[in-house]
Amino acid sequence: MPALDPERVFALVVGIESYQVGPGWSLPGPARDAVRFADWLTGPAGVPQDHVHVLLSPLDQSHAETRPPATSENVNRVLFEELPKSEGDLLWIYWAGHGFIDSRYQLLLPYADATIPYTRHLNLQAALRWWRSSNVPGGRFRRVVAVGDTCRIETKRAHKFKFGTIEPEAGDLTPERQQFVLYAARPGQAAKNEAELQAGQFTHALLKRLAGRPVGETVESLVGIARTVQADFSVMRAKGEAWQEPEFVLNQGWDGSTLFGNHWADETTGIADGPASAPVLDQEAWTELGQLFQGRPLPAYSYDAYRWAFEVTGCAVPPGDALPAAHPLDVLRDLDSRQGRRDDLPLALPFVHLLAARSRRSANWADEADAWVDRTRVRLGTAPVPPSAGTCSRKSRPPHPAHAR
């Protein structure tokens, strides 16, 4: 792809601090974060000011008249009516505020005019499917980058709210369009809001890594930047200064599954600011994993396998002695997004290998799991998985997040 022209970059930037739900949802920080992100886009990134649509619903209403509020009407008008008509190559979506996930792990972003009986919201995954479809004229917006500095708390924990189903209807898939989504937290986690600084911890860390970068360099280096932010949070968690774990996803299919194995940059050398990466699992590997773990819950020794995957690749084990998710495929997605010191061994392979080695009740399943490891290793050209070592058994525990954003 030719060098990205900042004149062909557009953005929707949203920051919501004040909600119609009531003062209990007030959240100091997102409006300031949105302004700071817009300042980076129109400053070092070089994007024209009139290409960046900023919608703010701040707590300090004395500044409210300078930007349109982030209501359902305004967001939908900009995102689905005005921006698709623009002659652009790249769309940025930045959102700071409250966030929830539904049963399909889709991120639901309440608008400023959300209420308890009618919780108006943007379904981010549905919006991204819309933007990856024939609804957007051909040749435009071949790349979309979405950044969400929000919690990813389950909607079932918001008992009184009525989210319902709000999904824009997507057209036919346009495969050449690529999308990159960077979340402030993993499913079930809260995103920390620094009320005294009036800033989200994630946006603060991200902007430090974006500082001074032009938009073209940033876009081609997104994977490296995301990994660096993840490493920053690993250090903060080890010091007890953070609880969340940022996550990034490349290109989601129509069924919501992640299309792994696709490079974001056109050349692998475009991935900067991080160590050399082990190969990620390809689509064939994920299809087979879906069949392998269908209807199969995580066994009690799953944390042993998770921990060993880091140890055998020479990588620091994430703090907390807990699995990042309750479903096997979500744990594998977590492993596949991380980087050990060995660039010839994806963390997912030793994880499945040890699950198979410790499986005493289902020899057939263990054989199938080992066969998957062998096939995947050969196809990706990785090193053999070392023999599994005995690890002290400890019961897997789900994360216990506290709500923030």
Tab-separated table of C-alpha atoms in Angstrom:
chain	number	residue	atom	x	y	z
A	1	MET	CA	0.000	0.000	0.000
A	2	PRO	CA	1.369	3.513	-0.836
A	3	ALA	CA	2.455	5.845	1.953
A	4	LEU	CA	-0.527	7.127	3.888
A	5	ASP	CA	-1.473	10.720	3.105
A	6	PRO	CA	-2.726	12.545	6.251
A	7	GLU	CA	-5.105	14.456	3.966
A	8	ARG	CA	-6.960	11.173	3.427
A	9	VAL	CA	-7.352	10.356	7.126
A	10	PHE	CA	-10.601	10.988	9.010
A	11	ALA	CA	-11.624	10.412	12.607
A	12	LEU	CA	-14.490	10.201	15.061
A	13	VAL	CA	-13.357	11.082	18.584
A	14	VAL	CA	-15.823	10.654	21.467
A	15	GLY	CA	-15.478	11.499	25.153
A	16	ILE	CA	-18.435	11.077	27.528
A	17	GLU	CA	-18.349	12.122	31.161
A	18	SER	CA	-21.991	13.084	31.731
A	19	TYR	CA	-24.840	10.647	31.013
A	20	GLN	CA	-28.592	11.119	31.039
A	21	VAL	CA	-28.722	8.011	33.244
A	22	GLY	CA	-27.839	10.268	36.175
A	23	PRO	CA	-24.953	11.502	38.308
A	24	GLY	CA	-24.099	7.962	39.375
A	25	TRP	CA	-22.587	7.474	35.933
A	26	SER	CA	-20.518	10.677	35.998
A	27	LEU	CA	-16.953	9.981	34.964
A	28	PRO	CA	-14.305	12.748	35.077
A	29	GLY	CA	-11.629	12.246	32.443
A	30	PRO	CA	-13.002	10.909	29.122
A	31	ALA	CA	-13.710	14.359	27.617
A	32	ARG	CA	-10.190	15.517	28.389
A	33	ASP	CA	-8.783	12.266	26.996
A	34	ALA	CA	-10.759	12.735	23.785
A	35	VAL	CA	-9.440	16.285	23.385
A	36	ARG	CA	-5.871	15.089	23.960
A	37	PHE	CA	-6.303	12.333	21.390
A	38	ALA	CA	-7.770	14.796	18.875
A	39	ASP	CA	-4.833	17.130	19.548
A	40	TRP	CA	-2.416	14.326	18.643
A	41	LEU	CA	-4.336	13.596	15.439
A	42	THR	CA	-4.403	17.231	14.319
A	43	GLY	CA	-0.905	17.961	15.649
A	44	PRO	CA	1.966	15.463	15.228
A	45	ALA	CA	-0.166	13.028	13.221
A	46	GLY	CA	-0.855	15.750	10.658
A	47	VAL	CA	-4.566	15.090	10.072
A	48	PRO	CA	-6.534	18.162	8.896
A	49	GLN	CA	-8.599	19.663	11.691
A	50	ASP	CA	-11.855	19.528	9.742
A	51	HIS	CA	-11.368	15.781	9.199
A	52	VAL	CA	-11.556	15.076	12.941
A	53	HIS	CA	-15.111	14.992	14.311
A	54	VAL	CA	-15.022	15.472	18.096
A	55	LEU	CA	-18.168	14.776	20.143
A	56	LEU	CA	-17.985	15.621	23.840
A	57	SER	CA	-20.347	15.389	26.790
A	58	PRO	CA	-18.238	16.853	29.617
A	59	LEU	CA	-19.150	17.282	33.245
A	60	ASP	CA	-18.127	20.927	33.063
A	61	GLN	CA	-20.981	22.253	30.951
A	62	SER	CA	-19.241	25.612	30.506
A	63	HIS	CA	-17.198	23.903	27.763
A	64	ALA	CA	-20.086	21.916	26.304
A	65	GLU	CA	-21.022	24.452	23.648
A	66	THR	CA	-17.635	24.178	21.896
A	67	ARG	CA	-18.279	20.617	20.680
A	68	PRO	CA	-21.471	18.744	19.762
A	69	PRO	CA	-22.628	16.326	22.485
A	70	ALA	CA	-22.027	12.597	22.084
A	71	THR	CA	-25.693	11.676	21.697
A	72	SER	CA	-27.021	8.759	19.665
A	73	GLU	CA	-28.215	11.134	16.935
A	74	ASN	CA	-24.856	12.890	16.573
A	75	VAL	CA	-22.722	9.743	16.677
A	76	ASN	CA	-24.869	7.918	14.138
A	77	ARG	CA	-24.996	10.934	11.845
A	78	VAL	CA	-21.210	11.317	11.800
A	79	LEU	CA	-20.299	7.625	11.744
A	80	PHE	CA	-22.855	6.245	9.306
A	81	GLU	CA	-23.850	9.266	7.174
A	82	GLU	CA	-21.121	11.891	6.946
A	83	LEU	CA	-17.847	9.957	7.207
A	84	PRO	CA	-18.684	7.252	4.600
A	85	LYS	CA	-19.124	10.036	2.019
A	86	SER	CA	-15.578	11.270	2.611
A	87	GLU	CA	-12.717	10.482	0.233
A	88	GLY	CA	-10.515	8.741	2.777
A	89	ASP	CA	-8.119	5.821	3.149
A	90	LEU	CA	-8.095	5.505	6.949
A	91	LEU	CA	-10.723	6.024	9.656
A	92	TRP	CA	-9.816	6.413	13.329
A	93	ILE	CA	-12.479	5.785	15.956
A	94	TYR	CA	-11.556	6.790	19.506
A	95	TRP	CA	-14.046	6.359	22.359
A	96	ALA	CA	-13.624	7.158	26.047
A	97	GLY	CA	-16.409	6.553	28.546
A	98	HIS	CA	-18.365	3.649	29.968
A	99	GLY	CA	-18.320	0.291	28.195
A	100	PHE	CA	-19.973	-3.120	28.538
A	101	ILE	CA	-19.780	-6.420	26.662
A	102	ASP	CA	-22.669	-8.658	25.672
A	103	SER	CA	-22.760	-12.478	25.578
A	104	ARG	CA	-20.835	-12.419	22.269
A	105	TYR	CA	-18.113	-10.172	23.738
A	106	GLN	CA	-19.235	-7.279	21.569
A	107	LEU	CA	-18.378	-3.914	23.086
A	108	LEU	CA	-21.459	-1.793	23.840
A	109	LEU	CA	-20.737	1.914	24.260
A	110	PRO	CA	-23.563	3.911	25.887
A	111	TYR	CA	-24.299	7.321	24.376
A	112	ALA	CA	-24.636	10.458	26.485
A	113	ASP	CA	-28.438	10.230	26.142
A	114	ALA	CA	-28.592	6.664	27.463
A	115	THR	CA	-31.243	6.051	30.128
A	116	ILE	CA	-32.003	3.114	32.408
A	117	PRO	CA	-35.133	1.915	30.537
A	118	TYR	CA	-33.567	2.603	27.110
A	119	THR	CA	-29.783	2.338	27.229
A	120	ARG	CA	-28.928	3.774	23.822
A	121	HIS	CA	-25.498	2.567	22.735
A	122	LEU	CA	-23.121	1.926	19.871
A	123	ASN	CA	-22.324	-1.738	19.255
A	124	LEU	CA	-18.697	-1.309	18.218
A	125	GLN	CA	-18.320	-4.710	16.554
A	126	ALA	CA	-21.528	-4.218	14.573
A	127	ALA	CA	-20.320	-0.761	13.511
A	128	LEU	CA	-16.994	-2.221	12.377
A	129	ARG	CA	-18.784	-4.913	10.370
A	130	TRP	CA	-20.812	-2.135	8.726
A	131	TRP	CA	-17.611	-0.287	7.837
A	132	ARG	CA	-16.036	-3.443	6.419
A	133	SER	CA	-18.999	-4.046	4.108
A	134	SER	CA	-20.306	-2.765	0.808
A	135	ASN	CA	-22.155	-0.004	2.698
A	136	VAL	CA	-18.957	2.031	2.301
A	137	PRO	CA	-18.247	2.889	-1.354
A	138	GLY	CA	-15.518	0.772	-2.913
A	139	GLY	CA	-11.959	2.018	-2.702
A	140	ARG	CA	-12.578	4.111	0.399
A	141	PHE	CA	-11.333	3.478	3.923
A	142	ARG	CA	-9.296	0.350	3.365
A	143	ARG	CA	-8.214	0.598	6.989
A	144	VAL	CA	-10.102	1.340	10.191
A	145	VAL	CA	-8.452	1.730	13.594
A	146	ALA	CA	-10.663	1.709	16.692
A	147	VAL	CA	-9.432	2.542	20.190
A	148	GLY	CA	-11.671	2.046	23.215
A	149	ASP	CA	-10.648	3.416	26.607
A	150	THR	CA	-13.597	1.799	28.355
A	151	CYS	CA	-14.375	-1.019	30.708
A	152	ARG	CA	-15.470	-4.348	29.236
A	153	ILE	CA	-17.835	-5.370	32.024
A	154	GLU	CA	-20.584	-7.912	31.297
A	155	THR	CA	-24.034	-6.408	30.713
A	156	LYS	CA	-25.479	-8.952	33.146
A	157	ARG	CA	-23.761	-6.971	35.910
A	158	ALA	CA	-25.802	-3.920	34.926
A	159	HIS	CA	-29.127	-5.425	36.030
A	160	LYS	CA	-31.352	-2.349	35.656
A	161	PHE	CA	-30.223	-1.285	32.218
A	162	LYS	CA	-31.967	-2.285	28.994
A	163	PHE	CA	-29.384	-2.514	26.237
A	164	GLY	CA	-31.493	-4.482	23.785
A	165	THR	CA	-30.157	-5.216	20.294
A	166	ILE	CA	-28.979	-2.250	18.257
A	167	GLU	CA	-26.938	-3.279	15.220
A	168	PRO	CA	-26.569	-1.397	11.934
A	169	GLU	CA	-27.209	-3.735	9.014
A	170	ALA	CA	-23.995	-4.610	7.195
A	171	GLY	CA	-23.751	-5.283	3.481
A	172	ASP	CA	-21.496	-7.790	1.719
A	173	LEU	CA	-18.023	-8.306	3.154
A	174	THR	CA	-15.204	-6.399	1.450
A	175	PRO	CA	-12.146	-8.568	2.221
A	176	GLU	CA	-9.467	-6.004	1.310
A	177	ARG	CA	-10.522	-3.752	4.175
A	178	GLN	CA	-8.430	-4.227	7.321
A	179	GLN	CA	-9.377	-3.301	10.860
A	180	PHE	CA	-7.376	-2.947	14.060
A	181	VAL	CA	-9.084	-2.660	17.453
A	182	LEU	CA	-7.195	-1.722	20.601
A	183	TYR	CA	-9.020	-2.176	23.895
A	184	ALA	CA	-8.007	-0.713	27.257
A	185	ALA	CA	-8.905	-3.974	29.008
A	186	ARG	CA	-9.705	-7.615	28.404
A	187	PRO	CA	-13.252	-9.009	28.598
A	188	GLY	CA	-14.564	-8.808	32.162
A	189	GLN	CA	-12.019	-6.193	33.222
A	190	ALA	CA	-12.440	-2.576	34.225
A	191	ALA	CA	-10.377	0.245	32.752
A	192	LYS	CA	-8.855	2.446	35.421
A	193	ASN	CA	-9.860	6.085	35.497
A	194	GLU	CA	-7.481	8.486	37.250
A	195	ALA	CA	-10.088	10.873	38.653
A	196	GLU	CA	-7.510	13.153	40.262
A	197	LEU	CA	-5.732	13.525	36.907
A	198	GLN	CA	-8.999	13.553	34.957
A	199	ALA	CA	-7.499	10.982	32.590
A	200	GLY	CA	-7.823	7.327	31.704
A	201	GLN	CA	-4.743	5.318	32.613
A	202	PHE	CA	-4.819	3.573	29.236
A	203	THR	CA	-5.089	6.744	27.119
A	204	HIS	CA	-2.291	8.322	29.147
A	205	ALA	CA	-0.011	5.332	28.415
A	206	LEU	CA	-1.024	5.173	24.747
A	207	LEU	CA	-0.447	8.876	24.064
A	208	LYS	CA	3.056	8.592	25.502
A	209	ARG	CA	3.778	6.003	22.794
A	210	LEU	CA	2.120	8.074	20.072
A	211	ALA	CA	3.834	11.339	21.009
A	212	GLY	CA	5.506	13.011	18.049
A	213	ARG	CA	4.617	10.290	15.545
A	214	PRO	CA	3.124	11.143	12.138
A	215	VAL	CA	0.015	9.190	11.204
A	216	GLY	CA	1.652	7.045	8.510
A	217	GLU	CA	4.390	5.775	10.806
A	218	THR	CA	1.857	5.164	13.572
A	219	VAL	CA	-0.482	3.093	11.425
A	220	GLU	CA	2.257	0.873	10.030
A	221	SER	CA	3.647	0.302	13.564
A	222	LEU	CA	0.357	-0.324	15.385
A	223	VAL	CA	1.127	-3.905	16.411
A	224	GLY	CA	4.460	-2.878	17.896
A	225	ILE	CA	2.923	0.111	19.647
A	226	ALA	CA	0.141	-2.057	21.089
A	227	ARG	CA	2.649	-4.613	22.370
A	228	THR	CA	4.695	-1.838	23.968
A	229	VAL	CA	1.610	-0.483	25.755
A	230	GLN	CA	0.848	-4.028	26.933
A	231	ALA	CA	4.396	-4.261	28.308
A	232	ASP	CA	3.951	-0.910	30.069
A	233	PHE	CA	0.869	-2.269	31.821
A	234	SER	CA	2.650	-5.494	32.758
A	235	VAL	CA	5.219	-3.401	34.613
A	236	MET	CA	2.511	-1.278	36.264
A	237	ARG	CA	0.565	-4.383	37.333
A	238	ALA	CA	3.707	-5.890	38.853
A	239	LYS	CA	4.068	-2.689	40.917
A	240	GLY	CA	0.411	-2.761	41.944
A	241	GLU	CA	-0.300	0.420	39.976
A	242	ALA	CA	-2.704	-1.101	37.407
A	243	TRP	CA	-5.205	-3.942	37.150
A	244	GLN	CA	-6.204	-3.997	33.494
A	245	GLU	CA	-4.595	-5.744	30.520
A	246	PRO	CA	-4.890	-3.975	27.155
A	247	GLU	CA	-5.780	-6.194	24.208
A	248	PHE	CA	-5.681	-5.773	20.443
A	249	VAL	CA	-7.550	-7.643	17.724
A	250	LEU	CA	-6.999	-7.794	13.961
A	251	ASN	CA	-9.945	-8.172	11.588
A	252	GLN	CA	-13.076	-9.882	12.878
A	253	GLY	CA	-15.240	-12.097	10.733
A	254	TRP	CA	-19.012	-11.811	10.284
A	255	ASP	CA	-19.567	-14.368	13.085
A	256	GLY	CA	-17.483	-12.334	15.530
A	257	SER	CA	-14.511	-14.715	15.423
A	258	THR	CA	-11.065	-13.204	15.059
A	259	LEU	CA	-9.271	-13.711	11.769
A	260	PHE	CA	-5.792	-14.446	13.084
A	261	GLY	CA	-2.699	-14.759	10.941
A	262	ASN	CA	-3.299	-11.577	8.910
A	263	HIS	CA	-0.534	-8.992	8.937
A	264	TRP	CA	-1.652	-5.462	9.665
A	265	ALA	CA	1.352	-3.856	7.995
A	266	ASP	CA	1.915	-4.688	4.321
A	267	GLU	CA	5.465	-5.730	5.146
A	268	THR	CA	6.452	-7.496	8.350
A	269	THR	CA	9.244	-4.942	8.744
A	270	GLY	CA	6.540	-2.342	9.277
A	271	ILE	CA	5.957	-3.722	12.762
A	272	ALA	CA	8.151	-1.653	15.031
A	273	ASP	CA	8.833	-0.856	18.664
A	274	GLY	CA	8.665	-4.413	19.927
A	275	PRO	CA	10.665	-7.645	20.054
A	276	ALA	CA	10.566	-10.087	17.178
A	277	SER	CA	7.264	-11.947	17.318
A	278	ALA	CA	6.668	-15.650	17.241
A	279	PRO	CA	4.251	-16.634	14.476
A	280	VAL	CA	0.623	-16.071	15.388
A	281	LEU	CA	-1.835	-18.903	14.869
A	282	ASP	CA	-3.341	-18.978	11.408
A	283	GLN	CA	-7.014	-19.362	10.522
A	284	GLU	CA	-6.675	-23.125	10.036
A	285	ALA	CA	-5.298	-23.466	13.555
A	286	TRP	CA	-8.207	-21.478	15.008
A	287	THR	CA	-10.793	-23.461	13.070
A	288	GLU	CA	-9.344	-26.721	14.416
A	289	LEU	CA	-9.137	-25.304	17.945
A	290	GLY	CA	-12.827	-24.444	17.794
A	291	GLN	CA	-13.569	-28.091	17.030
A	292	LEU	CA	-11.070	-29.395	19.594
A	293	PHE	CA	-12.513	-27.370	22.496
A	294	GLN	CA	-16.176	-27.458	21.481
A	295	GLY	CA	-18.220	-28.158	24.607
A	296	ARG	CA	-15.055	-28.743	26.625
A	297	PRO	CA	-14.570	-26.580	29.755
A	298	LEU	CA	-11.181	-25.648	31.151
A	299	PRO	CA	-9.856	-28.339	33.534
A	300	ALA	CA	-8.659	-27.479	37.033
A	301	TYR	CA	-5.001	-27.617	35.970
A	302	SER	CA	-5.412	-25.038	33.194
A	303	TYR	CA	-3.535	-22.366	35.115
A	304	ASP	CA	-0.559	-24.732	35.338
A	305	ALA	CA	-0.552	-24.969	31.545
A	306	TYR	CA	-0.983	-21.204	31.178
A	307	ARG	CA	1.913	-20.495	33.522
A	308	TRP	CA	4.150	-23.119	31.930
A	309	ALA	CA	3.602	-21.620	28.466
A	310	PHE	CA	5.261	-18.417	29.671
A	311	GLU	CA	8.031	-20.183	31.564
A	312	VAL	CA	9.050	-22.436	28.674
A	313	THR	CA	9.251	-19.445	26.295
A	314	GLY	CA	11.312	-17.398	28.750
A	315	CYS	CA	8.582	-14.838	29.376
A	316	ALA	CA	7.507	-13.298	32.681
A	317	VAL	CA	4.255	-14.819	33.909
A	318	PRO	CA	1.442	-12.250	34.195
A	319	PRO	CA	0.809	-11.332	37.840
A	320	GLY	CA	-2.266	-12.467	39.687
A	321	ASP	CA	-2.152	-16.293	39.553
A	322	ALA	CA	-5.373	-16.323	37.537
A	323	LEU	CA	-6.469	-17.162	34.046
A	324	PRO	CA	-7.430	-14.184	31.856
A	325	ALA	CA	-10.758	-15.770	30.867
A	326	ALA	CA	-13.056	-18.704	31.590
A	327	HIS	CA	-13.317	-20.168	28.070
A	328	PRO	CA	-10.438	-22.136	26.484
A	329	LEU	CA	-10.484	-20.168	23.230
A	330	ASP	CA	-10.363	-16.854	25.081
A	331	VAL	CA	-7.334	-18.050	27.057
A	332	LEU	CA	-5.695	-19.080	23.778
A	333	ARG	CA	-6.456	-15.681	22.254
A	334	ASP	CA	-4.758	-14.089	25.246
A	335	LEU	CA	-1.675	-16.259	24.749
A	336	ASP	CA	-1.575	-15.607	21.014
A	337	SER	CA	-1.524	-11.842	21.576
A	338	ARG	CA	1.504	-12.016	23.880
A	339	GLN	CA	5.229	-12.320	23.148
A	340	GLY	CA	7.739	-14.599	24.847
A	341	ARG	CA	11.505	-14.315	24.549
A	342	ARG	CA	11.594	-17.153	22.034
A	343	ASP	CA	10.566	-15.942	18.600
A	344	ASP	CA	10.213	-19.525	17.325
A	345	LEU	CA	7.468	-20.790	19.655
A	346	PRO	CA	3.940	-19.311	20.023
A	347	LEU	CA	2.701	-19.535	23.613
A	348	ALA	CA	-0.471	-21.353	22.536
A	349	LEU	CA	1.430	-24.516	21.573
A	350	PRO	CA	2.917	-25.375	24.996
A	351	PHE	CA	-0.422	-24.500	26.632
A	352	VAL	CA	-2.326	-27.092	24.563
A	353	HIS	CA	0.545	-29.551	24.890
A	354	LEU	CA	0.403	-29.511	28.690
A	355	LEU	CA	-3.395	-29.743	28.726
A	356	ALA	CA	-3.032	-32.911	26.664
A	357	ALA	CA	-0.247	-34.284	28.868
A	358	ARG	CA	-2.307	-33.806	32.036
A	359	SER	CA	-5.543	-35.175	30.565
A	360	ARG	CA	-6.103	-38.576	32.188
A	361	ARG	CA	-9.839	-38.960	31.588
A	362	SER	CA	-9.863	-38.549	27.819
A	363	ALA	CA	-6.994	-40.237	26.008
A	364	ASN	CA	-8.653	-39.675	22.633
A	365	TRP	CA	-8.917	-35.939	23.238
A	366	ALA	CA	-5.271	-35.815	24.387
A	367	ASP	CA	-4.173	-37.552	21.172
A	368	GLU	CA	-6.184	-35.078	19.094
A	369	ALA	CA	-4.692	-32.134	21.006
A	370	ASP	CA	-1.139	-33.398	20.510
A	371	ALA	CA	-1.862	-33.966	16.833
A	372	TRP	CA	-3.068	-30.349	16.588
A	373	VAL	CA	0.177	-29.135	18.184
A	374	ASP	CA	2.257	-31.176	15.723
A	375	ARG	CA	0.292	-30.084	12.640
A	376	THR	CA	0.342	-26.436	13.655
A	377	ARG	CA	4.042	-26.475	14.512
A	378	VAL	CA	4.982	-27.981	11.147
A	379	ARG	CA	2.703	-25.641	9.189
A	380	LEU	CA	3.987	-22.501	10.965
A	381	GLY	CA	7.594	-23.707	10.958
A	382	THR	CA	8.098	-23.312	14.709
A	383	ALA	CA	10.441	-25.141	17.054
A	384	PRO	CA	9.287	-28.331	18.828
A	385	VAL	CA	7.529	-27.896	22.156
A	386	PRO	CA	9.849	-28.984	25.003
A	387	PRO	CA	8.740	-31.956	27.145
A	388	SER	CA	6.263	-30.838	29.775
A	389	ALA	CA	7.650	-30.537	33.272
A	390	GLY	CA	5.730	-31.295	36.442
A	391	THR	CA	4.109	-28.193	37.864
A	392	CYS	CA	2.369	-27.828	41.175
A	393	SER	CA	-1.379	-27.990	40.651
A	394	ARG	CA	-3.483	-24.991	41.529
A	395	LYS	CA	-7.091	-24.413	40.699
A	396	SER	CA	-7.890	-21.937	37.940
A	397	ARG	CA	-9.575	-18.797	39.166
A	398	PRO	CA	-11.521	-16.276	37.092
A	399	PRO	CA	-10.619	-12.587	37.320
A	400	HIS	CA	-12.489	-10.357	39.768
A	401	PRO	CA	-12.638	-6.919	38.175
A	402	ALA	CA	-13.892	-3.743	39.787
A	403	HIS	CA	-15.868	-1.266	37.700
A	404	ALA	CA	-14.263	1.996	36.714
A	405	ARG	CA	-15.003	3.091	33.137
